[in-house]
PDB file of C-alpha atoms in Angstrom:
ATOM      1  CA  UNK A  22       0.000   0.000   0.000  1.00  0.00           C
ATOM      2  CA  UNK A  23       2.871   2.338   0.921  1.00  0.00           C
ATOM      3  CA  UNK A  24       4.567   1.540  -2.372  1.00  0.00           C
ATOM      4  CA  UNK A  25       1.353   2.321  -4.224  1.00  0.00           C
ATOM      5  CA  UNK A  26       1.040   5.700  -2.483  1.00  0.00           C
ATOM      6  CA  UNK A  27       4.694   6.527  -3.241  1.00  0.00           C
ATOM      7  CA  UNK A  28       4.255   5.638  -6.909  1.00  0.00           C
ATOM      8  CA  UNK A  29       1.112   7.781  -7.064  1.00  0.00           C
ATOM      9  CA  UNK A  30       2.992  10.753  -5.579  1.00  0.00           C
ATOM     10  CA  UNK A  31       5.870  10.312  -8.031  1.00  0.00           C
ATOM     11  CA  UNK A  32       3.483  10.095 -10.958  1.00  0.00           C
ATOM     12  CA  UNK A  33       1.731  13.305  -9.880  1.00  0.00           C
ATOM     13  CA  UNK A  34       5.077  15.067  -9.561  1.00  0.00           C
ATOM     14  CA  UNK A  35       6.112  13.996 -13.051  1.00  0.00           C
ATOM     15  CA  UNK A  36       2.831  15.237 -14.476  1.00  0.00           C
ATOM     16  CA  UNK A  37       3.303  18.611 -12.788  1.00  0.00           C
ATOM     17  CA  UNK A  38       6.846  18.908 -14.164  1.00  0.00           C
ATOM     18  CA  UNK A  39       5.649  18.062 -17.653  1.00  0.00           C
ATOM     19  CA  UNK A  40       2.874  20.616 -17.448  1.00  0.00           C
ATOM     20  CA  UNK A  41       5.267  23.285 -16.207  1.00  0.00           C
ATOM     21  CA  UNK A  42       7.706  22.548 -19.014  1.00  0.00           C
ATOM     22  CA  UNK A  43       4.965  22.962 -21.560  1.00  0.00           C
ATOM     23  CA  UNK A  44       3.738  26.319 -20.290  1.00  0.00           C
ATOM     24  CA  UNK A  45       4.649  29.383 -22.349  1.00  0.00           C
ATOM     25  CA  UNK A  46       6.340  32.097 -20.319  1.00  0.00           C
ATOM     26  CA  UNK A  47       6.850  35.802 -20.853  1.00  0.00           C
ATOM     27  CA  UNK A  48       9.297  36.671 -23.608  1.00  0.00           C
ATOM     28  CA  UNK A  49      11.996  38.479 -21.701  1.00  0.00           C
ATOM     29  CA  UNK A  50      14.891  39.558 -23.913  1.00  0.00           C
ATOM     30  CA  UNK A  51      17.381  37.120 -22.427  1.00  0.00           C
ATOM     31  CA  UNK A  52      15.113  34.096 -22.300  1.00  0.00           C
ATOM     32  CA  UNK A  53      15.565  31.181 -24.686  1.00  0.00           C
ATOM     33  CA  UNK A  54      13.146  28.345 -25.276  1.00  0.00           C
ATOM     34  CA  UNK A  55      13.248  25.035 -27.100  1.00  0.00           C
ATOM     35  CA  UNK A  56      12.309  25.533 -30.737  1.00  0.00           C
ATOM     36  CA  UNK A  57      10.334  23.010 -32.736  1.00  0.00           C
ATOM     37  CA  UNK A  58      11.074  24.837 -35.993  1.00  0.00           C
ATOM     38  CA  UNK A  59      12.261  28.194 -37.290  1.00  0.00           C
ATOM     39  CA  UNK A  60      11.635  31.322 -35.257  1.00  0.00           C
ATOM     40  CA  UNK A  61       8.454  33.065 -36.355  1.00  0.00           C
ATOM     41  CA  UNK A  62       9.536  36.642 -37.025  1.00  0.00           C
ATOM     42  CA  UNK A  63       7.599  39.740 -38.083  1.00  0.00           C
ATOM     43  CA  UNK A  64       9.231  42.832 -39.609  1.00  0.00           C
ATOM     44  CA  UNK A  65       7.746  46.105 -40.780  1.00  0.00           C
ATOM     45  CA  UNK A  66       9.383  46.479 -44.207  1.00  0.00           C
ATOM     46  CA  UNK A  67      11.044  44.282 -46.824  1.00  0.00           C
ATOM     47  CA  UNK A  68      14.659  45.521 -46.333  1.00  0.00           C
ATOM     48  CA  UNK A  69      14.493  44.182 -42.770  1.00  0.00           C
ATOM     49  CA  UNK A  70      13.627  40.743 -44.105  1.00  0.00           C
ATOM     50  CA  UNK A  71      16.899  40.821 -46.058  1.00  0.00           C
ATOM     51  CA  UNK A  72      18.885  41.291 -42.829  1.00  0.00           C
ATOM     52  CA  UNK A  73      16.937  38.627 -40.943  1.00  0.00           C
ATOM     53  CA  UNK A  74      17.320  36.047 -43.697  1.00  0.00           C
ATOM     54  CA  UNK A  75      21.015  36.797 -44.230  1.00  0.00           C
ATOM     55  CA  UNK A  76      21.720  36.229 -40.540  1.00  0.00           C
ATOM     56  CA  UNK A  77      19.055  33.669 -39.631  1.00  0.00           C
ATOM     57  CA  UNK A  78      18.878  31.684 -42.885  1.00  0.00           C
ATOM     58  CA  UNK A  79      16.619  28.633 -42.475  1.00  0.00           C
ATOM     59  CA  UNK A  80      16.303  29.214 -38.733  1.00  0.00           C
ATOM     60  CA  UNK A  81      13.877  32.119 -39.221  1.00  0.00           C
ATOM     61  CA  UNK A  82      10.568  32.404 -41.010  1.00  0.00           C
ATOM     62  CA  UNK A  83      10.005  36.091 -41.756  1.00  0.00           C
ATOM     63  CA  UNK A  84       6.725  37.858 -42.510  1.00  0.00           C
ATOM     64  CA  UNK A  85       6.718  41.459 -43.775  1.00  0.00           C
ATOM     65  CA  UNK A  86       3.875  43.678 -42.577  1.00  0.00           C
ATOM     66  CA  UNK A  87       4.004  46.379 -45.273  1.00  0.00           C
ATOM     67  CA  UNK A  88       3.432  44.692 -48.654  1.00  0.00           C
ATOM     68  CA  UNK A  89       5.354  45.542 -51.816  1.00  0.00           C
ATOM     69  CA  UNK A  90       4.252  48.820 -53.367  1.00  0.00           C
ATOM     70  CA  UNK A  91       2.545  50.088 -50.196  1.00  0.00           C
ATOM     71  CA  UNK A  92       3.490  53.246 -48.312  1.00  0.00           C
ATOM     72  CA  UNK A  93       4.668  52.429 -44.758  1.00  0.00           C
ATOM     73  CA  UNK A  94       3.792  55.934 -43.563  1.00  0.00           C
ATOM     74  CA  UNK A  95       0.060  55.368 -44.134  1.00  0.00           C
ATOM     75  CA  UNK A  96      -0.048  51.608 -43.579  1.00  0.00           C
ATOM     76  CA  UNK A  97      -2.781  49.885 -41.578  1.00  0.00           C
ATOM     77  CA  UNK A  98      -2.562  46.113 -40.989  1.00  0.00           C
ATOM     78  CA  UNK A  99      -5.328  43.883 -42.311  1.00  0.00           C
ATOM     79  CA  UNK A 100      -7.187  41.345 -40.132  1.00  0.00           C
ATOM     80  CA  UNK A 101      -5.160  38.569 -41.801  1.00  0.00           C
ATOM     81  CA  UNK A 102      -1.912  40.324 -40.888  1.00  0.00           C
ATOM     82  CA  UNK A 103      -3.080  40.748 -37.301  1.00  0.00           C
ATOM     83  CA  UNK A 104      -3.729  36.999 -37.159  1.00  0.00           C
ATOM     84  CA  UNK A 105      -0.245  36.316 -38.519  1.00  0.00           C
ATOM     85  CA  UNK A 106       1.253  38.680 -35.974  1.00  0.00           C
ATOM     86  CA  UNK A 107      -0.532  36.830 -33.161  1.00  0.00           C
ATOM     87  CA  UNK A 108       1.630  33.777 -33.975  1.00  0.00           C
ATOM     88  CA  UNK A 109       4.953  35.667 -34.157  1.00  0.00           C
ATOM     89  CA  UNK A 110       7.649  35.270 -31.517  1.00  0.00           C
ATOM     90  CA  UNK A 111       9.737  38.324 -32.448  1.00  0.00           C
ATOM     91  CA  UNK A 112       8.818  41.645 -34.039  1.00  0.00           C
ATOM     92  CA  UNK A 113      11.682  43.822 -35.287  1.00  0.00           C
ATOM     93  CA  UNK A 114      10.680  47.489 -35.459  1.00  0.00           C
ATOM     94  CA  UNK A 115      12.519  50.097 -37.521  1.00  0.00           C
ATOM     95  CA  UNK A 116      11.080  53.409 -36.291  1.00  0.00           C
ATOM     96  CA  UNK A 117       8.147  53.931 -38.670  1.00  0.00           C
ATOM     97  CA  UNK A 118       5.272  55.937 -37.185  1.00  0.00           C
ATOM     98  CA  UNK A 119       2.658  53.235 -37.777  1.00  0.00           C
ATOM     99  CA  UNK A 120       4.561  50.957 -35.380  1.00  0.00           C
ATOM    100  CA  UNK A 121       3.855  53.342 -32.507  1.00  0.00           C
ATOM    101  CA  UNK A 122       0.251  53.871 -33.528  1.00  0.00           C
ATOM    102  CA  UNK A 123      -0.474  50.143 -33.660  1.00  0.00           C
ATOM    103  CA  UNK A 124       1.877  48.744 -30.994  1.00  0.00           C
ATOM    104  CA  UNK A 125      -0.721  48.503 -28.207  1.00  0.00           C
ATOM    105  CA  UNK A 126      -2.996  46.537 -30.503  1.00  0.00           C
ATOM    106  CA  UNK A 127      -0.127  44.325 -31.637  1.00  0.00           C
ATOM    107  CA  UNK A 128       0.685  43.446 -28.025  1.00  0.00           C
ATOM    108  CA  UNK A 129      -2.981  42.962 -27.205  1.00  0.00           C
ATOM    109  CA  UNK A 130      -3.231  40.447 -30.053  1.00  0.00           C
ATOM    110  CA  UNK A 131      -0.031  38.719 -28.913  1.00  0.00           C
ATOM    111  CA  UNK A 132       0.981  39.456 -25.290  1.00  0.00           C
ATOM    112  CA  UNK A 133       3.946  37.057 -25.620  1.00  0.00           C
ATOM    113  CA  UNK A 134       5.417  38.981 -28.561  1.00  0.00           C
ATOM    114  CA  UNK A 135       8.974  40.185 -27.940  1.00  0.00           C
ATOM    115  CA  UNK A 136       9.616  43.516 -29.664  1.00  0.00           C
ATOM    116  CA  UNK A 137      13.164  44.309 -30.814  1.00  0.00           C
ATOM    117  CA  UNK A 138      13.859  47.972 -31.577  1.00  0.00           C
ATOM    118  CA  UNK A 139      16.470  48.086 -34.344  1.00  0.00           C
ATOM    119  CA  UNK A 140      16.651  51.876 -33.964  1.00  0.00           C
ATOM    120  CA  UNK A 141      17.942  51.565 -30.391  1.00  0.00           C
ATOM    121  CA  UNK A 142      21.201  53.434 -29.861  1.00  0.00           C
ATOM    122  CA  UNK A 143      21.028  55.135 -33.259  1.00  0.00           C
ATOM    123  CA  UNK A 144      21.138  58.926 -33.458  1.00  0.00           C
ATOM    124  CA  UNK A 145      18.102  59.893 -35.494  1.00  0.00           C
ATOM    125  CA  UNK A 146      17.907  62.925 -37.783  1.00  0.00           C
ATOM    126  CA  UNK A 147      14.945  65.318 -37.841  1.00  0.00           C
ATOM    127  CA  UNK A 148      12.652  65.017 -40.836  1.00  0.00           C
ATOM    128  CA  UNK A 149      13.309  67.408 -43.718  1.00  0.00           C
ATOM    129  CA  UNK A 150      11.861  70.874 -43.127  1.00  0.00           C
ATOM    130  CA  UNK A 151       8.126  70.934 -43.611  1.00  0.00           C
ATOM    131  CA  UNK A 152       7.774  67.156 -43.696  1.00  0.00           C
ATOM    132  CA  UNK A 153       5.636  65.489 -41.039  1.00  0.00           C
ATOM    133  CA  UNK A 154       4.040  62.109 -40.444  1.00  0.00           C
ATOM    134  CA  UNK A 155       1.814  63.411 -37.648  1.00  0.00           C
ATOM    135  CA  UNK A 156      -1.388  62.841 -39.611  1.00  0.00           C
ATOM    136  CA  UNK A 157      -0.443  59.374 -40.774  1.00  0.00           C
ATOM    137  CA  UNK A 158      -1.952  56.125 -39.517  1.00  0.00           C
ATOM    138  CA  UNK A 159      -5.202  57.762 -38.459  1.00  0.00           C
ATOM    139  CA  UNK A 160      -3.991  58.961 -35.047  1.00  0.00           C
ATOM    140  CA  UNK A 161      -1.786  61.689 -33.645  1.00  0.00           C
ATOM    141  CA  UNK A 162       1.793  60.469 -33.242  1.00  0.00           C
ATOM    142  CA  UNK A 163       4.135  61.648 -30.487  1.00  0.00           C
ATOM    143  CA  UNK A 164       7.426  63.505 -30.808  1.00  0.00           C
ATOM    144  CA  UNK A 165       9.082  60.381 -32.236  1.00  0.00           C
ATOM    145  CA  UNK A 166       7.202  61.066 -35.476  1.00  0.00           C
ATOM    146  CA  UNK A 167       9.305  64.210 -36.044  1.00  0.00           C
ATOM    147  CA  UNK A 168      12.411  62.029 -36.451  1.00  0.00           C
ATOM    148  CA  UNK A 169      13.402  60.574 -39.796  1.00  0.00           C
ATOM    149  CA  UNK A 170      12.604  56.825 -39.808  1.00  0.00           C
ATOM    150  CA  UNK A 171      14.653  55.903 -42.911  1.00  0.00           C
ATOM    151  CA  UNK A 172      17.664  54.596 -40.998  1.00  0.00           C
ATOM    152  CA  UNK A 173      18.008  51.445 -43.127  1.00  0.00           C
ATOM    153  CA  UNK A 174      19.214  53.595 -46.053  1.00  0.00           C
ATOM    154  CA  UNK A 175      22.581  54.168 -44.356  1.00  0.00           C
ATOM    155  CA  UNK A 176      25.087  51.305 -44.677  1.00  0.00           C
ATOM    156  CA  UNK A 177      26.828  52.643 -41.571  1.00  0.00           C
ATOM    157  CA  UNK A 178      23.614  52.360 -39.530  1.00  0.00           C
ATOM    158  CA  UNK A 179      22.653  48.993 -41.003  1.00  0.00           C
ATOM    159  CA  UNK A 180      25.874  47.559 -39.565  1.00  0.00           C
ATOM    160  CA  UNK A 181      24.486  48.420 -36.118  1.00  0.00           C
ATOM    161  CA  UNK A 182      21.042  47.064 -36.974  1.00  0.00           C
ATOM    162  CA  UNK A 183      22.567  43.791 -38.166  1.00  0.00           C
ATOM    163  CA  UNK A 184      24.286  43.327 -34.804  1.00  0.00           C
ATOM    164  CA  UNK A 185      20.991  44.038 -33.039  1.00  0.00           C
ATOM    165  CA  UNK A 186      19.328  41.341 -35.148  1.00  0.00           C
ATOM    166  CA  UNK A 187      22.098  38.851 -34.349  1.00  0.00           C
ATOM    167  CA  UNK A 188      21.825  39.528 -30.608  1.00  0.00           C
ATOM    168  CA  UNK A 189      18.056  39.019 -30.603  1.00  0.00           C
ATOM    169  CA  UNK A 190      18.300  35.750 -32.532  1.00  0.00           C
ATOM    170  CA  UNK A 191      21.025  34.398 -30.247  1.00  0.00           C
ATOM    171  CA  UNK A 192      18.943  35.350 -27.207  1.00  0.00           C
ATOM    172  CA  UNK A 193      15.995  33.296 -28.424  1.00  0.00           C
ATOM    173  CA  UNK A 194      17.937  30.530 -30.173  1.00  0.00           C
ATOM    174  CA  UNK A 195      21.384  30.104 -28.562  1.00  0.00           C
ATOM    175  CA  UNK A 196      21.764  26.644 -30.111  1.00  0.00           C
ATOM    176  CA  UNK A 197      22.566  28.307 -33.447  1.00  0.00           C
ATOM    177  CA  UNK A 198      24.688  31.175 -32.081  1.00  0.00           C
ATOM    178  CA  UNK A 199      27.805  30.112 -33.992  1.00  0.00           C
ATOM    179  CA  UNK A 200      25.875  30.090 -37.262  1.00  0.00           C
ATOM    180  CA  UNK A 201      24.405  33.526 -36.559  1.00  0.00           C
ATOM    181  CA  UNK A 202      27.873  34.887 -35.754  1.00  0.00           C
ATOM    182  CA  UNK A 203      29.304  33.486 -38.977  1.00  0.00           C
ATOM    183  CA  UNK A 204      26.462  34.925 -41.044  1.00  0.00           C
ATOM    184  CA  UNK A 205      26.753  38.317 -39.343  1.00  0.00           C
ATOM    185  CA  UNK A 206      30.469  38.467 -40.145  1.00  0.00           C
ATOM    186  CA  UNK A 207      29.765  37.696 -43.812  1.00  0.00           C
ATOM    187  CA  UNK A 208      27.019  40.333 -43.954  1.00  0.00           C
ATOM    188  CA  UNK A 209      29.218  42.995 -42.352  1.00  0.00           C
ATOM    189  CA  UNK A 210      31.950  42.244 -44.893  1.00  0.00           C
ATOM    190  CA  UNK A 211      29.418  42.735 -47.693  1.00  0.00           C
ATOM    191  CA  UNK A 212      28.263  46.030 -46.163  1.00  0.00           C
ATOM    192  CA  UNK A 213      31.859  47.257 -45.929  1.00  0.00           C
ATOM    193  CA  UNK A 214      32.418  46.361 -49.593  1.00  0.00           C
ATOM    194  CA  UNK A 215      29.191  48.164 -50.515  1.00  0.00           C
ATOM    195  CA  UNK A 216      30.306  51.258 -48.611  1.00  0.00           C
ATOM    196  CA  UNK A 217      33.632  51.270 -50.460  1.00  0.00           C
ATOM    197  CA  UNK A 218      31.847  50.909 -53.812  1.00  0.00           C
ATOM    198  CA  UNK A 219      29.476  53.794 -53.043  1.00  0.00           C
ATOM    199  CA  UNK A 220      32.333  56.061 -51.984  1.00  0.00           C
ATOM    200  CA  UNK A 221      34.129  55.276 -55.236  1.00  0.00           C
ATOM    201  CA  UNK A 222      30.984  56.105 -57.248  1.00  0.00           C
ATOM    202  CA  UNK A 223      30.477  59.468 -55.530  1.00  0.00           C
ATOM    203  CA  UNK A 224      34.033  60.587 -54.757  1.00  0.00           C
ATOM    204  CA  UNK A 225      34.708  62.735 -57.824  1.00  0.00           C
ATOM    205  CA  UNK A 226      31.279  64.333 -58.225  1.00  0.00           C
ATOM    206  CA  UNK A 227      31.546  68.119 -58.071  1.00  0.00           C
ATOM    207  CA  UNK A 228      27.812  68.495 -57.462  1.00  0.00           C
ATOM    208  CA  UNK A 229      26.847  67.324 -53.968  1.00  0.00           C
ATOM    209  CA  UNK A 230      23.076  67.918 -53.931  1.00  0.00           C
ATOM    210  CA  UNK A 231      20.278  65.897 -55.474  1.00  0.00           C
ATOM    211  CA  UNK A 232      16.567  66.610 -55.892  1.00  0.00           C
ATOM    212  CA  UNK A 233      14.218  63.987 -54.453  1.00  0.00           C
ATOM    213  CA  UNK A 234      10.438  63.924 -54.180  1.00  0.00           C
ATOM    214  CA  UNK A 235      10.049  62.178 -50.797  1.00  0.00           C
ATOM    215  CA  UNK A 236      12.838  62.972 -48.295  1.00  0.00           C
ATOM    216  CA  UNK A 237      13.949  59.389 -47.647  1.00  0.00           C
ATOM    217  CA  UNK A 238      17.678  59.756 -48.217  1.00  0.00           C
ATOM    218  CA  UNK A 239      18.975  62.042 -45.452  1.00  0.00           C
ATOM    219  CA  UNK A 240      20.989  59.283 -43.740  1.00  0.00           C
ATOM    220  CA  UNK A 241      22.496  58.212 -47.050  1.00  0.00           C
ATOM    221  CA  UNK A 242      23.325  61.842 -47.835  1.00  0.00           C
ATOM    222  CA  UNK A 243      24.943  62.321 -44.430  1.00  0.00           C
ATOM    223  CA  UNK A 244      27.095  59.212 -44.877  1.00  0.00           C
ATOM    224  CA  UNK A 245      28.498  60.390 -48.206  1.00  0.00           C
ATOM    225  CA  UNK A 246      28.721  64.158 -47.840  1.00  0.00           C
ATOM    226  CA  UNK A 247      25.647  64.912 -49.964  1.00  0.00           C
ATOM    227  CA  UNK A 248      22.533  67.052 -49.559  1.00  0.00           C
ATOM    228  CA  UNK A 249      19.030  65.933 -50.463  1.00  0.00           C
ATOM    229  CA  UNK A 250      16.680  68.701 -51.665  1.00  0.00           C
ATOM    230  CA  UNK A 251      13.112  67.541 -50.990  1.00  0.00           C
ATOM    231  CA  UNK A 252      10.085  68.395 -53.130  1.00  0.00           C
ATOM    232  CA  UNK A 253       7.436  67.046 -50.771  1.00  0.00           C
ATOM    233  CA  UNK A 254       6.177  69.313 -47.992  1.00  0.00           C
ATOM    234  CA  UNK A 255       4.286  68.021 -44.963  1.00  0.00           C
ATOM    235  CA  UNK A 256       3.734  64.619 -46.533  1.00  0.00           C
ATOM    236  CA  UNK A 257       1.575  66.207 -49.231  1.00  0.00           C
ATOM    237  CA  UNK A 258       1.899  67.031 -52.915  1.00  0.00           C
ATOM    238  CA  UNK A 259       3.476  70.509 -53.239  1.00  0.00           C
ATOM    239  CA  UNK A 260       1.239  73.493 -53.914  1.00  0.00           C
ATOM    240  CA  UNK A 261       1.639  75.484 -57.121  1.00  0.00           C
ATOM    241  CA  UNK A 262       3.755  78.062 -55.290  1.00  0.00           C
ATOM    242  CA  UNK A 263       5.951  75.385 -53.708  1.00  0.00           C
ATOM    243  CA  UNK A 264       6.349  73.648 -57.051  1.00  0.00           C
ATOM    244  CA  UNK A 265       7.416  76.926 -58.672  1.00  0.00           C
ATOM    245  CA  UNK A 266       9.971  77.498 -55.903  1.00  0.00           C
ATOM    246  CA  UNK A 267      11.485  74.034 -56.408  1.00  0.00           C
ATOM    247  CA  UNK A 268      11.675  74.582 -60.177  1.00  0.00           C
ATOM    248  CA  UNK A 269      13.428  77.913 -59.665  1.00  0.00           C
ATOM    249  CA  UNK A 270      15.903  76.364 -57.226  1.00  0.00           C
ATOM    250  CA  UNK A 271      16.643  73.465 -59.590  1.00  0.00           C
ATOM    251  CA  UNK A 272      17.288  75.857 -62.480  1.00  0.00           C
ATOM    252  CA  UNK A 273      19.565  78.031 -60.355  1.00  0.00           C
ATOM    253  CA  UNK A 274      21.620  75.037 -59.239  1.00  0.00           C
ATOM    254  CA  UNK A 275      21.680  73.282 -62.597  1.00  0.00           C
ATOM    255  CA  UNK A 276      19.819  70.195 -61.346  1.00  0.00           C
ATOM    256  CA  UNK A 277      18.455  68.071 -64.209  1.00  0.00           C
ATOM    257  CA  UNK A 278      17.279  64.909 -62.420  1.00  0.00           C
ATOM    258  CA  UNK A 279      14.338  64.392 -60.056  1.00  0.00           C
ATOM    259  CA  UNK A 280      14.470  61.235 -57.960  1.00  0.00           C
ATOM    260  CA  UNK A 281      11.073  59.712 -57.158  1.00  0.00           C
ATOM    261  CA  UNK A 282       9.978  56.422 -55.665  1.00  0.00           C
ATOM    262  CA  UNK A 283       7.422  54.001 -57.095  1.00  0.00           C
ATOM    263  CA  UNK A 284       5.362  53.977 -53.880  1.00  0.00           C
ATOM    264  CA  UNK A 285       4.255  57.585 -54.521  1.00  0.00           C
ATOM    265  CA  UNK A 286       2.652  59.467 -57.393  1.00  0.00           C
ATOM    266  CA  UNK A 287       5.258  60.826 -59.808  1.00  0.00           C
ATOM    267  CA  UNK A 288       2.989  63.546 -61.241  1.00  0.00           C
ATOM    268  CA  UNK A 289       4.681  66.442 -59.449  1.00  0.00           C
ATOM    269  CA  UNK A 290       8.132  65.005 -60.138  1.00  0.00           C
ATOM    270  CA  UNK A 291       7.258  64.765 -63.832  1.00  0.00           C
ATOM    271  CA  UNK A 292       6.097  68.383 -63.879  1.00  0.00           C
ATOM    272  CA  UNK A 293       9.384  69.545 -62.377  1.00  0.00           C
ATOM    273  CA  UNK A 294      11.414  67.429 -64.795  1.00  0.00           C
ATOM    274  CA  UNK A 295       9.631  68.940 -67.805  1.00  0.00           C
ATOM    275  CA  UNK A 296      10.158  72.482 -66.526  1.00  0.00           C
ATOM    276  CA  UNK A 297      13.889  71.987 -65.974  1.00  0.00           C
ATOM    277  CA  UNK A 298      14.340  69.990 -69.192  1.00  0.00           C
ATOM    278  CA  UNK A 299      15.363  67.009 -67.106  1.00  0.00           C
ATOM    279  CA  UNK A 300      14.176  63.502 -66.263  1.00  0.00           C
ATOM    280  CA  UNK A 301      12.619  61.459 -63.469  1.00  0.00           C
ATOM    281  CA  UNK A 302      14.590  58.487 -62.144  1.00  0.00           C
ATOM    282  CA  UNK A 303      12.942  55.976 -59.806  1.00  0.00           C
ATOM    283  CA  UNK A 304      14.641  54.812 -56.612  1.00  0.00           C
ATOM    284  CA  UNK A 305      12.877  52.685 -54.013  1.00  0.00           C
ATOM    285  CA  UNK A 306      13.814  52.686 -50.330  1.00  0.00           C
ATOM    286  CA  UNK A 307      11.753  49.509 -49.871  1.00  0.00           C
ATOM    287  CA  UNK A 308      13.234  47.066 -52.403  1.00  0.00           C
ATOM    288  CA  UNK A 309      13.582  43.582 -50.874  1.00  0.00           C
ATOM    289  CA  UNK A 310      17.233  42.964 -51.856  1.00  0.00           C
ATOM    290  CA  UNK A 311      18.713  45.649 -49.623  1.00  0.00           C
ATOM    291  CA  UNK A 312      22.365  45.204 -50.647  1.00  0.00           C
ATOM    292  CA  UNK A 313      21.779  45.231 -54.397  1.00  0.00           C
ATOM    293  CA  UNK A 314      19.239  48.042 -54.127  1.00  0.00           C
ATOM    294  CA  UNK A 315      21.666  50.283 -52.248  1.00  0.00           C
ATOM    295  CA  UNK A 316      24.298  49.753 -54.926  1.00  0.00           C
ATOM    296  CA  UNK A 317      21.719  50.505 -57.642  1.00  0.00           C
ATOM    297  CA  UNK A 318      20.457  53.640 -55.860  1.00  0.00           C
ATOM    298  CA  UNK A 319      24.018  54.902 -55.394  1.00  0.00           C
ATOM    299  CA  UNK A 320      24.633  54.531 -59.130  1.00  0.00           C
ATOM    300  CA  UNK A 321      21.413  56.443 -59.849  1.00  0.00           C
ATOM    301  CA  UNK A 322      22.350  59.246 -57.459  1.00  0.00           C
ATOM    302  CA  UNK A 323      25.810  59.384 -59.046  1.00  0.00           C
ATOM    303  CA  UNK A 324      24.061  59.854 -62.398  1.00  0.00           C
ATOM    304  CA  UNK A 325      21.904  62.614 -60.893  1.00  0.00           C
ATOM    305  CA  UNK A 326      25.047  64.419 -59.721  1.00  0.00           C
ATOM    306  CA  UNK A 327      26.552  64.618 -63.219  1.00  0.00           C
TER     307      UNK A 327
END
């Protein structure tokens, strides 16, 4: 009888241990857990997916919130995307205003979601004069919205973001830390080579300013000693008076190229190009192959500086 009672007590203890092991706990930054498959990761924009997949390879499954061709400044997630987010383990933010607007709802849908801020520790620039995202996303944003979110367009900054990604992956999946370290080293080498290529493209250009419709390229310009001249004012199409002022400035400075991005209307950019006897060239800050896109954009900006 005593043996029976002892066996019953042991069995109950084993059941309790098994139940405890199966319980999901809060996702503190330093906590790891056994993984049955790849980490389920959510990112805001496609260039982030490039970093995650370069470092995480088959150990991450990445979903992008903002679809191709959409504008992240005015993005609102669909019900299907909210369901996908509810299954994510990690969400890597980049500093876009919609992330702040929707974050409470994201965490309500998935209280276990661990949010990784890839803008942490990065000195942010103010948005170009007159540009604001305060009316975007359907709610009033806080002071963070006055800072330029386009940090992923600086190779120098992306080096820091890549290390942030590596640290977060190792924290959740230490079993593959050596692989993540190896992949990070290879990515950083590619970024350094990209930086050298861009400097070579831009080194001998006498002109140092370029005309761009949406002011996405301030961090890129800062890295390479350039100045972006923005057409857009306050997130809106320029008025007739503002358009005339930009045309006058472009003529005075001999600018013949207007850079626009495919996510926005190019009507105003086309008007300016016709008035200055120039052309519109498309550059996207959201292309999925970040490394190749940055090299392509640099070549386009070099052409604009001729």
